[in-house]
Amino acid sequence: MKKRFLEICVDSLQSALIAEEAGADRIELCSSLDVGGLTPDPALFMLARQKLNIPIHVLIRPRSGNFVYDSLDEELMVESIRFFEKHGANGVVIGALTDQNAIDVPLMEELMKATASLSVTFHRAFDQLANPTEAVDILYKLGVERILTSGQKATAEDGLPLLQQLLEVVEKKLIILPGGGVNSENAAKLLAIGLSELHASVRENVNYSTSKPNVSLSLGGLPDEYRYADYQEIVKLHNIIHPHET
């Protein structure tokens, strides 16, 4: 049996620490999960690196919106990769497309040059591809190690048919990492088709404050509420993916 990994996507130091304590094997570190995740603040990464013992893969995404990038976006992504590689990241999560929903190979080649010895995951830009199965060989030749995908559906559970097809296409070349709505209710179903890694961003609402916010001023979301990683849900996922450790 392939070694199994539970990757938890987090966008705060608190969530990173919760994820490790609850049994995550690896984290994907980002910011702004509410817009799908962006490149994290360097200070967040540095503190996470100091405090965590598990591997940290860093999302490299300079802005929200689509995955078609210009030359300035490219410069920023390259410098971000170099920074995180220099300061102890174990991997990066990257992706870039053309306006025809194909992999932007020239841009990906430049990003790959900056990764040095880092593990590389191609992120959910994959779910926008017009020809996902044909992209597998391109990503393998680029040096990508894994593909994060929901099977081009709203959730990985709904995307099971394509995930199964991708497993057959990749053989042992690449790791298929299912993400999108992964939780303790569907994790076993995903593992049953032969997937060896799971990606989840399970969170719960938190409201520790007793302050009285100015409700007439909205800065996004509820004025006194935020979300951290869900400890109990991660424990459940850990127990499903590592049953012999319980």
PDB file of C-alpha atoms in Angstrom:
ATOM      1  CA  MET A   1       0.000   0.000   0.000  1.00  0.00           C
ATOM      2  CA  LYS A   2       1.209   3.487  -0.836  1.00  0.00           C
ATOM      3  CA  LYS A   3       2.039   5.712   2.095  1.00  0.00           C
ATOM      4  CA  ARG A   4      -0.952   7.875   2.870  1.00  0.00           C
ATOM      5  CA  PHE A   5      -0.880  11.609   3.560  1.00  0.00           C
ATOM      6  CA  LEU A   6      -3.447  13.985   4.980  1.00  0.00           C
ATOM      7  CA  GLU A   7      -2.842  17.544   3.794  1.00  0.00           C
ATOM      8  CA  ILE A   8      -4.754  20.355   5.493  1.00  0.00           C
ATOM      9  CA  CYS A   9      -5.007  23.741   3.808  1.00  0.00           C
ATOM     10  CA  VAL A  10      -4.695  26.622   6.293  1.00  0.00           C
ATOM     11  CA  ASP A  11      -4.542  30.404   6.092  1.00  0.00           C
ATOM     12  CA  SER A  12      -3.515  31.335   9.634  1.00  0.00           C
ATOM     13  CA  LEU A  13      -0.885  30.428  12.205  1.00  0.00           C
ATOM     14  CA  GLN A  14      -3.616  29.253  14.564  1.00  0.00           C
ATOM     15  CA  SER A  15      -4.988  26.859  11.951  1.00  0.00           C
ATOM     16  CA  ALA A  16      -1.513  25.558  11.130  1.00  0.00           C
ATOM     17  CA  LEU A  17      -0.910  24.635  14.764  1.00  0.00           C
ATOM     18  CA  ILE A  18      -4.369  23.094  15.104  1.00  0.00           C
ATOM     19  CA  ALA A  19      -3.796  21.003  11.969  1.00  0.00           C
ATOM     20  CA  GLU A  20      -0.508  19.576  13.209  1.00  0.00           C
ATOM     21  CA  GLU A  21      -1.878  18.812  16.667  1.00  0.00           C
ATOM     22  CA  ALA A  22      -4.940  17.097  15.193  1.00  0.00           C
ATOM     23  CA  GLY A  23      -2.855  14.783  13.021  1.00  0.00           C
ATOM     24  CA  ALA A  24      -2.219  16.409   9.649  1.00  0.00           C
ATOM     25  CA  ASP A  25       0.775  14.949   7.818  1.00  0.00           C
ATOM     26  CA  ARG A  26       1.381  18.145   5.860  1.00  0.00           C
ATOM     27  CA  ILE A  27      -0.118  21.593   5.457  1.00  0.00           C
ATOM     28  CA  GLU A  28      -0.681  23.772   2.454  1.00  0.00           C
ATOM     29  CA  LEU A  29      -0.081  27.302   3.697  1.00  0.00           C
ATOM     30  CA  CYS A  30      -1.871  30.195   2.051  1.00  0.00           C
ATOM     31  CA  SER A  31      -3.794  33.350   2.848  1.00  0.00           C
ATOM     32  CA  SER A  32      -7.380  34.329   2.047  1.00  0.00           C
ATOM     33  CA  LEU A  33      -9.025  30.921   1.793  1.00  0.00           C
ATOM     34  CA  ASP A  34     -12.342  32.663   1.231  1.00  0.00           C
ATOM     35  CA  VAL A  35     -11.167  33.590  -2.294  1.00  0.00           C
ATOM     36  CA  GLY A  36      -9.621  30.192  -2.945  1.00  0.00           C
ATOM     37  CA  GLY A  37      -6.253  30.946  -1.351  1.00  0.00           C
ATOM     38  CA  LEU A  38      -3.445  33.367  -2.174  1.00  0.00           C
ATOM     39  CA  THR A  39       0.298  33.484  -1.512  1.00  0.00           C
ATOM     40  CA  PRO A  40       0.793  33.783   2.265  1.00  0.00           C
ATOM     41  CA  ASP A  41       2.507  36.614   4.099  1.00  0.00           C
ATOM     42  CA  PRO A  42       6.234  35.822   4.515  1.00  0.00           C
ATOM     43  CA  ALA A  43       5.929  36.434   8.269  1.00  0.00           C
ATOM     44  CA  LEU A  44       3.148  33.851   8.497  1.00  0.00           C
ATOM     45  CA  PHE A  45       5.343  31.332   6.736  1.00  0.00           C
ATOM     46  CA  MET A  46       8.399  32.082   8.864  1.00  0.00           C
ATOM     47  CA  LEU A  47       6.485  31.610  12.109  1.00  0.00           C
ATOM     48  CA  ALA A  48       4.799  28.460  10.836  1.00  0.00           C
ATOM     49  CA  ARG A  49       8.190  27.068   9.822  1.00  0.00           C
ATOM     50  CA  GLN A  50       9.578  27.800  13.288  1.00  0.00           C
ATOM     51  CA  LYS A  51       6.660  26.205  15.128  1.00  0.00           C
ATOM     52  CA  LEU A  52       5.714  23.204  12.983  1.00  0.00           C
ATOM     53  CA  ASN A  53       7.491  19.900  12.538  1.00  0.00           C
ATOM     54  CA  ILE A  54       5.409  18.652   9.619  1.00  0.00           C
ATOM     55  CA  PRO A  55       6.118  19.576   5.975  1.00  0.00           C
ATOM     56  CA  ILE A  56       4.831  22.898   4.670  1.00  0.00           C
ATOM     57  CA  HIS A  57       3.805  23.341   1.049  1.00  0.00           C
ATOM     58  CA  VAL A  58       3.204  26.978   0.118  1.00  0.00           C
ATOM     59  CA  LEU A  59       0.576  28.199  -2.316  1.00  0.00           C
ATOM     60  CA  ILE A  60       1.962  30.558  -4.953  1.00  0.00           C
ATOM     61  CA  ARG A  61      -0.971  32.550  -6.282  1.00  0.00           C
ATOM     62  CA  PRO A  62      -0.430  36.314  -6.574  1.00  0.00           C
ATOM     63  CA  ARG A  63      -4.060  37.340  -6.955  1.00  0.00           C
ATOM     64  CA  SER A  64      -7.608  36.062  -7.006  1.00  0.00           C
ATOM     65  CA  GLY A  65      -9.496  35.453 -10.229  1.00  0.00           C
ATOM     66  CA  ASN A  66      -8.359  33.329 -13.136  1.00  0.00           C
ATOM     67  CA  PHE A  67      -5.025  31.575 -13.646  1.00  0.00           C
ATOM     68  CA  VAL A  68      -3.904  33.495 -16.736  1.00  0.00           C
ATOM     69  CA  TYR A  69      -0.892  35.559 -15.700  1.00  0.00           C
ATOM     70  CA  ASP A  70       1.114  38.402 -17.236  1.00  0.00           C
ATOM     71  CA  SER A  71       4.853  39.074 -16.999  1.00  0.00           C
ATOM     72  CA  LEU A  72       4.555  40.981 -13.717  1.00  0.00           C
ATOM     73  CA  ASP A  73       2.592  38.130 -12.137  1.00  0.00           C
ATOM     74  CA  GLU A  74       5.329  35.792 -13.356  1.00  0.00           C
ATOM     75  CA  GLU A  75       8.080  37.874 -11.757  1.00  0.00           C
ATOM     76  CA  LEU A  76       6.219  37.932  -8.472  1.00  0.00           C
ATOM     77  CA  MET A  77       5.612  34.184  -8.476  1.00  0.00           C
ATOM     78  CA  VAL A  78       9.247  33.406  -9.276  1.00  0.00           C
ATOM     79  CA  GLU A  79      10.490  35.631  -6.453  1.00  0.00           C
ATOM     80  CA  SER A  80       7.951  34.136  -4.049  1.00  0.00           C
ATOM     81  CA  ILE A  81       9.101  30.610  -4.872  1.00  0.00           C
ATOM     82  CA  ARG A  82      12.726  31.579  -4.352  1.00  0.00           C
ATOM     83  CA  PHE A  83      11.926  33.175  -0.995  1.00  0.00           C
ATOM     84  CA  PHE A  84      10.008  30.202   0.383  1.00  0.00           C
ATOM     85  CA  GLU A  85      12.570  27.711  -0.930  1.00  0.00           C
ATOM     86  CA  LYS A  86      15.384  29.671   0.721  1.00  0.00           C
ATOM     87  CA  HIS A  87      13.590  29.805   4.056  1.00  0.00           C
ATOM     88  CA  GLY A  88      12.659  26.177   4.465  1.00  0.00           C
ATOM     89  CA  ALA A  89       9.498  25.330   2.555  1.00  0.00           C
ATOM     90  CA  ASN A  90       9.165  21.673   1.618  1.00  0.00           C
ATOM     91  CA  GLY A  91       7.097  22.318  -1.468  1.00  0.00           C
ATOM     92  CA  VAL A  92       5.116  24.811  -3.498  1.00  0.00           C
ATOM     93  CA  VAL A  93       1.669  24.679  -5.042  1.00  0.00           C
ATOM     94  CA  ILE A  94       1.616  26.401  -8.425  1.00  0.00           C
ATOM     95  CA  GLY A  95      -0.278  26.592 -11.695  1.00  0.00           C
ATOM     96  CA  ALA A  96      -0.749  28.759 -14.774  1.00  0.00           C
ATOM     97  CA  LEU A  97      -3.045  28.567 -17.785  1.00  0.00           C
ATOM     98  CA  THR A  98      -3.379  30.112 -21.209  1.00  0.00           C
ATOM     99  CA  ASP A  99      -6.550  31.912 -22.222  1.00  0.00           C
ATOM    100  CA  GLN A 100      -7.474  28.711 -24.068  1.00  0.00           C
ATOM    101  CA  ASN A 101      -7.630  26.747 -20.798  1.00  0.00           C
ATOM    102  CA  ALA A 102      -4.417  24.865 -21.480  1.00  0.00           C
ATOM    103  CA  ILE A 103      -1.287  24.685 -19.340  1.00  0.00           C
ATOM    104  CA  ASP A 104       0.930  27.726 -19.880  1.00  0.00           C
ATOM    105  CA  VAL A 105       4.044  25.653 -20.509  1.00  0.00           C
ATOM    106  CA  PRO A 106       6.567  28.519 -20.957  1.00  0.00           C
ATOM    107  CA  LEU A 107       5.453  30.156 -17.718  1.00  0.00           C
ATOM    108  CA  MET A 108       5.418  26.835 -15.865  1.00  0.00           C
ATOM    109  CA  GLU A 109       8.953  26.158 -17.088  1.00  0.00           C
ATOM    110  CA  GLU A 110      10.113  29.425 -15.518  1.00  0.00           C
ATOM    111  CA  LEU A 111       8.357  28.625 -12.255  1.00  0.00           C
ATOM    112  CA  MET A 112       9.841  25.131 -12.192  1.00  0.00           C
ATOM    113  CA  LYS A 113      13.355  26.551 -12.604  1.00  0.00           C
ATOM    114  CA  ALA A 114      12.870  28.467  -9.353  1.00  0.00           C
ATOM    115  CA  THR A 115      11.641  25.461  -7.372  1.00  0.00           C
ATOM    116  CA  ALA A 116      15.109  23.889  -7.022  1.00  0.00           C
ATOM    117  CA  SER A 117      14.576  20.774  -4.874  1.00  0.00           C
ATOM    118  CA  LEU A 118      11.036  21.630  -3.759  1.00  0.00           C
ATOM    119  CA  SER A 119       8.153  19.223  -4.162  1.00  0.00           C
ATOM    120  CA  VAL A 120       5.714  20.703  -6.690  1.00  0.00           C
ATOM    121  CA  THR A 121       1.937  20.396  -6.760  1.00  0.00           C
ATOM    122  CA  PHE A 122      -0.081  21.734  -9.698  1.00  0.00           C
ATOM    123  CA  HIS A 123      -3.081  23.393  -8.064  1.00  0.00           C
ATOM    124  CA  ARG A 124      -6.748  23.458  -8.959  1.00  0.00           C
ATOM    125  CA  ALA A 125      -6.144  25.445 -12.106  1.00  0.00           C
ATOM    126  CA  PHE A 126      -6.162  21.840 -13.322  1.00  0.00           C
ATOM    127  CA  ASP A 127      -9.931  21.835 -12.909  1.00  0.00           C
ATOM    128  CA  GLN A 128     -10.213  24.543 -15.580  1.00  0.00           C
ATOM    129  CA  LEU A 129      -8.330  22.570 -18.235  1.00  0.00           C
ATOM    130  CA  ALA A 130     -10.108  21.697 -21.447  1.00  0.00           C
ATOM    131  CA  ASN A 131      -8.201  18.388 -21.746  1.00  0.00           C
ATOM    132  CA  PRO A 132      -7.246  17.201 -18.248  1.00  0.00           C
ATOM    133  CA  THR A 133      -6.064  13.712 -19.163  1.00  0.00           C
ATOM    134  CA  GLU A 134      -3.769  15.041 -21.895  1.00  0.00           C
ATOM    135  CA  ALA A 135      -2.285  17.497 -19.386  1.00  0.00           C
ATOM    136  CA  VAL A 136      -0.948  14.713 -17.179  1.00  0.00           C
ATOM    137  CA  ASP A 137       1.993  13.922 -19.452  1.00  0.00           C
ATOM    138  CA  ILE A 138       2.814  17.633 -19.834  1.00  0.00           C
ATOM    139  CA  LEU A 139       2.929  18.086 -16.063  1.00  0.00           C
ATOM    140  CA  TYR A 140       5.038  14.961 -15.625  1.00  0.00           C
ATOM    141  CA  LYS A 141       7.585  16.210 -18.164  1.00  0.00           C
ATOM    142  CA  LEU A 142       7.676  19.582 -16.385  1.00  0.00           C
ATOM    143  CA  GLY A 143       8.659  17.836 -13.152  1.00  0.00           C
ATOM    144  CA  VAL A 144       5.407  18.244 -11.234  1.00  0.00           C
ATOM    145  CA  GLU A 145       4.966  15.645  -8.479  1.00  0.00           C
ATOM    146  CA  ARG A 146       1.234  15.821  -7.774  1.00  0.00           C
ATOM    147  CA  ILE A 147      -2.008  17.264  -9.118  1.00  0.00           C
ATOM    148  CA  LEU A 148      -4.579  18.845  -6.806  1.00  0.00           C
ATOM    149  CA  THR A 149      -8.015  18.384  -8.325  1.00  0.00           C
ATOM    150  CA  SER A 150     -11.687  17.924  -7.565  1.00  0.00           C
ATOM    151  CA  GLY A 151     -12.103  15.937 -10.755  1.00  0.00           C
ATOM    152  CA  GLN A 152     -13.402  19.116 -12.416  1.00  0.00           C
ATOM    153  CA  LYS A 153     -16.553  19.097 -10.292  1.00  0.00           C
ATOM    154  CA  ALA A 154     -17.711  21.221  -7.351  1.00  0.00           C
ATOM    155  CA  THR A 155     -16.465  18.541  -4.946  1.00  0.00           C
ATOM    156  CA  ALA A 156     -14.020  15.665  -5.177  1.00  0.00           C
ATOM    157  CA  GLU A 157     -16.825  13.265  -4.334  1.00  0.00           C
ATOM    158  CA  ASP A 158     -18.780  14.453  -7.371  1.00  0.00           C
ATOM    159  CA  GLY A 159     -15.581  14.233  -9.412  1.00  0.00           C
ATOM    160  CA  LEU A 160     -14.891  10.577  -8.620  1.00  0.00           C
ATOM    161  CA  PRO A 161     -15.270   9.386 -12.246  1.00  0.00           C
ATOM    162  CA  LEU A 162     -12.513  11.699 -13.517  1.00  0.00           C
ATOM    163  CA  LEU A 163     -10.364  11.040 -10.437  1.00  0.00           C
ATOM    164  CA  GLN A 164     -10.579   7.320 -11.215  1.00  0.00           C
ATOM    165  CA  GLN A 165      -9.686   7.992 -14.848  1.00  0.00           C
ATOM    166  CA  LEU A 166      -6.729  10.155 -13.818  1.00  0.00           C
ATOM    167  CA  LEU A 167      -5.403   7.406 -11.547  1.00  0.00           C
ATOM    168  CA  GLU A 168      -5.350   5.083 -14.546  1.00  0.00           C
ATOM    169  CA  VAL A 169      -3.661   7.687 -16.752  1.00  0.00           C
ATOM    170  CA  VAL A 170      -0.927   8.699 -14.315  1.00  0.00           C
ATOM    171  CA  GLU A 171      -0.044   5.112 -13.367  1.00  0.00           C
ATOM    172  CA  LYS A 172       2.877   5.726 -10.997  1.00  0.00           C
ATOM    173  CA  LYS A 173       4.146   8.928 -12.593  1.00  0.00           C
ATOM    174  CA  LEU A 174       2.216  11.443 -10.493  1.00  0.00           C
ATOM    175  CA  ILE A 175       0.162  11.634  -7.314  1.00  0.00           C
ATOM    176  CA  ILE A 176      -3.491  12.582  -7.665  1.00  0.00           C
ATOM    177  CA  LEU A 177      -4.441  14.702  -4.651  1.00  0.00           C
ATOM    178  CA  PRO A 178      -8.225  15.078  -4.340  1.00  0.00           C
ATOM    179  CA  GLY A 179      -9.428  18.389  -2.942  1.00  0.00           C
ATOM    180  CA  GLY A 180     -12.746  20.167  -2.794  1.00  0.00           C
ATOM    181  CA  GLY A 181     -15.303  19.313  -0.139  1.00  0.00           C
ATOM    182  CA  VAL A 182     -13.173  16.504   1.317  1.00  0.00           C
ATOM    183  CA  ASN A 183     -14.359  15.582   4.816  1.00  0.00           C
ATOM    184  CA  SER A 184     -14.811  12.655   7.174  1.00  0.00           C
ATOM    185  CA  GLU A 185     -18.064  11.695   5.439  1.00  0.00           C
ATOM    186  CA  ASN A 186     -16.512  11.039   2.019  1.00  0.00           C
ATOM    187  CA  ALA A 187     -12.832  10.374   2.755  1.00  0.00           C
ATOM    188  CA  ALA A 188     -13.191   6.578   2.797  1.00  0.00           C
ATOM    189  CA  LYS A 189     -14.965   6.656  -0.564  1.00  0.00           C
ATOM    190  CA  LEU A 190     -12.048   8.601  -2.076  1.00  0.00           C
ATOM    191  CA  LEU A 191      -9.439   6.281  -0.612  1.00  0.00           C
ATOM    192  CA  ALA A 192     -11.357   3.244  -1.854  1.00  0.00           C
ATOM    193  CA  ILE A 193     -10.602   4.015  -5.519  1.00  0.00           C
ATOM    194  CA  GLY A 194      -6.862   3.956  -4.833  1.00  0.00           C
ATOM    195  CA  LEU A 195      -6.059   7.543  -3.885  1.00  0.00           C
ATOM    196  CA  SER A 196      -3.270   7.784  -1.320  1.00  0.00           C
ATOM    197  CA  GLU A 197      -3.437  11.450  -0.321  1.00  0.00           C
ATOM    198  CA  LEU A 198      -6.289  13.725   0.727  1.00  0.00           C
ATOM    199  CA  HIS A 199      -6.485  17.529   0.778  1.00  0.00           C
ATOM    200  CA  ALA A 200      -9.009  19.265   3.019  1.00  0.00           C
ATOM    201  CA  SER A 201      -9.636  22.783   4.265  1.00  0.00           C
ATOM    202  CA  VAL A 202     -12.130  21.918   6.985  1.00  0.00           C
ATOM    203  CA  ARG A 203     -12.858  24.953   9.147  1.00  0.00           C
ATOM    204  CA  GLU A 204     -15.206  26.033  11.899  1.00  0.00           C
ATOM    205  CA  ASN A 205     -16.496  29.451  12.884  1.00  0.00           C
ATOM    206  CA  VAL A 206     -14.802  31.065  15.852  1.00  0.00           C
ATOM    207  CA  ASN A 207     -15.929  34.016  17.929  1.00  0.00           C
ATOM    208  CA  TYR A 208     -13.824  34.555  21.021  1.00  0.00           C
ATOM    209  CA  SER A 209     -14.333  38.299  21.280  1.00  0.00           C
ATOM    210  CA  THR A 210     -16.641  40.129  23.653  1.00  0.00           C
ATOM    211  CA  SER A 211     -16.165  43.420  21.830  1.00  0.00           C
ATOM    212  CA  LYS A 212     -19.049  45.360  20.323  1.00  0.00           C
ATOM    213  CA  PRO A 213     -18.140  46.048  16.690  1.00  0.00           C
ATOM    214  CA  ASN A 214     -19.445  48.905  14.592  1.00  0.00           C
ATOM    215  CA  VAL A 215     -22.044  46.948  12.641  1.00  0.00           C
ATOM    216  CA  SER A 216     -22.510  49.809  10.167  1.00  0.00           C
ATOM    217  CA  LEU A 217     -18.926  49.312   8.970  1.00  0.00           C
ATOM    218  CA  SER A 218     -18.350  46.064   7.082  1.00  0.00           C
ATOM    219  CA  LEU A 219     -14.839  44.913   6.205  1.00  0.00           C
ATOM    220  CA  GLY A 220     -16.005  41.608   4.780  1.00  0.00           C
ATOM    221  CA  GLY A 221     -17.857  38.802   6.523  1.00  0.00           C
ATOM    222  CA  LEU A 222     -19.494  39.064   9.903  1.00  0.00           C
ATOM    223  CA  PRO A 223     -17.872  41.804  12.007  1.00  0.00           C
ATOM    224  CA  ASP A 224     -16.775  39.580  14.880  1.00  0.00           C
ATOM    225  CA  GLU A 225     -16.401  36.128  13.353  1.00  0.00           C
ATOM    226  CA  TYR A 226     -13.602  34.226  11.658  1.00  0.00           C
ATOM    227  CA  ARG A 227     -12.687  30.620  10.921  1.00  0.00           C
ATOM    228  CA  TYR A 228      -9.910  28.318  12.040  1.00  0.00           C
ATOM    229  CA  ALA A 229      -9.143  24.698  11.186  1.00  0.00           C
ATOM    230  CA  ASP A 230     -11.644  22.266  12.698  1.00  0.00           C
ATOM    231  CA  TYR A 231      -9.657  20.149  15.173  1.00  0.00           C
ATOM    232  CA  GLN A 232     -12.242  17.390  15.598  1.00  0.00           C
ATOM    233  CA  GLU A 233     -12.837  17.007  11.869  1.00  0.00           C
ATOM    234  CA  ILE A 234      -9.096  16.719  11.213  1.00  0.00           C
ATOM    235  CA  VAL A 235      -8.829  14.045  13.918  1.00  0.00           C
ATOM    236  CA  LYS A 236     -11.598  12.103  12.166  1.00  0.00           C
ATOM    237  CA  LEU A 237      -9.832  12.434   8.814  1.00  0.00           C
ATOM    238  CA  HIS A 238      -6.548  11.328  10.365  1.00  0.00           C
ATOM    239  CA  ASN A 239      -8.190   8.233  11.827  1.00  0.00           C
ATOM    240  CA  ILE A 240      -9.696   7.331   8.446  1.00  0.00           C
ATOM    241  CA  ILE A 241      -6.492   7.757   6.469  1.00  0.00           C
ATOM    242  CA  HIS A 242      -4.304   6.170   9.186  1.00  0.00           C
ATOM    243  CA  PRO A 243      -6.624   3.542  10.732  1.00  0.00           C
ATOM    244  CA  HIS A 244      -3.855   1.435  12.246  1.00  0.00           C
ATOM    245  CA  GLU A 245      -2.565   4.325  14.335  1.00  0.00           C
ATOM    246  CA  THR A 246      -5.769   4.597  16.377  1.00  0.00           C
TER     247      THR A 246
END
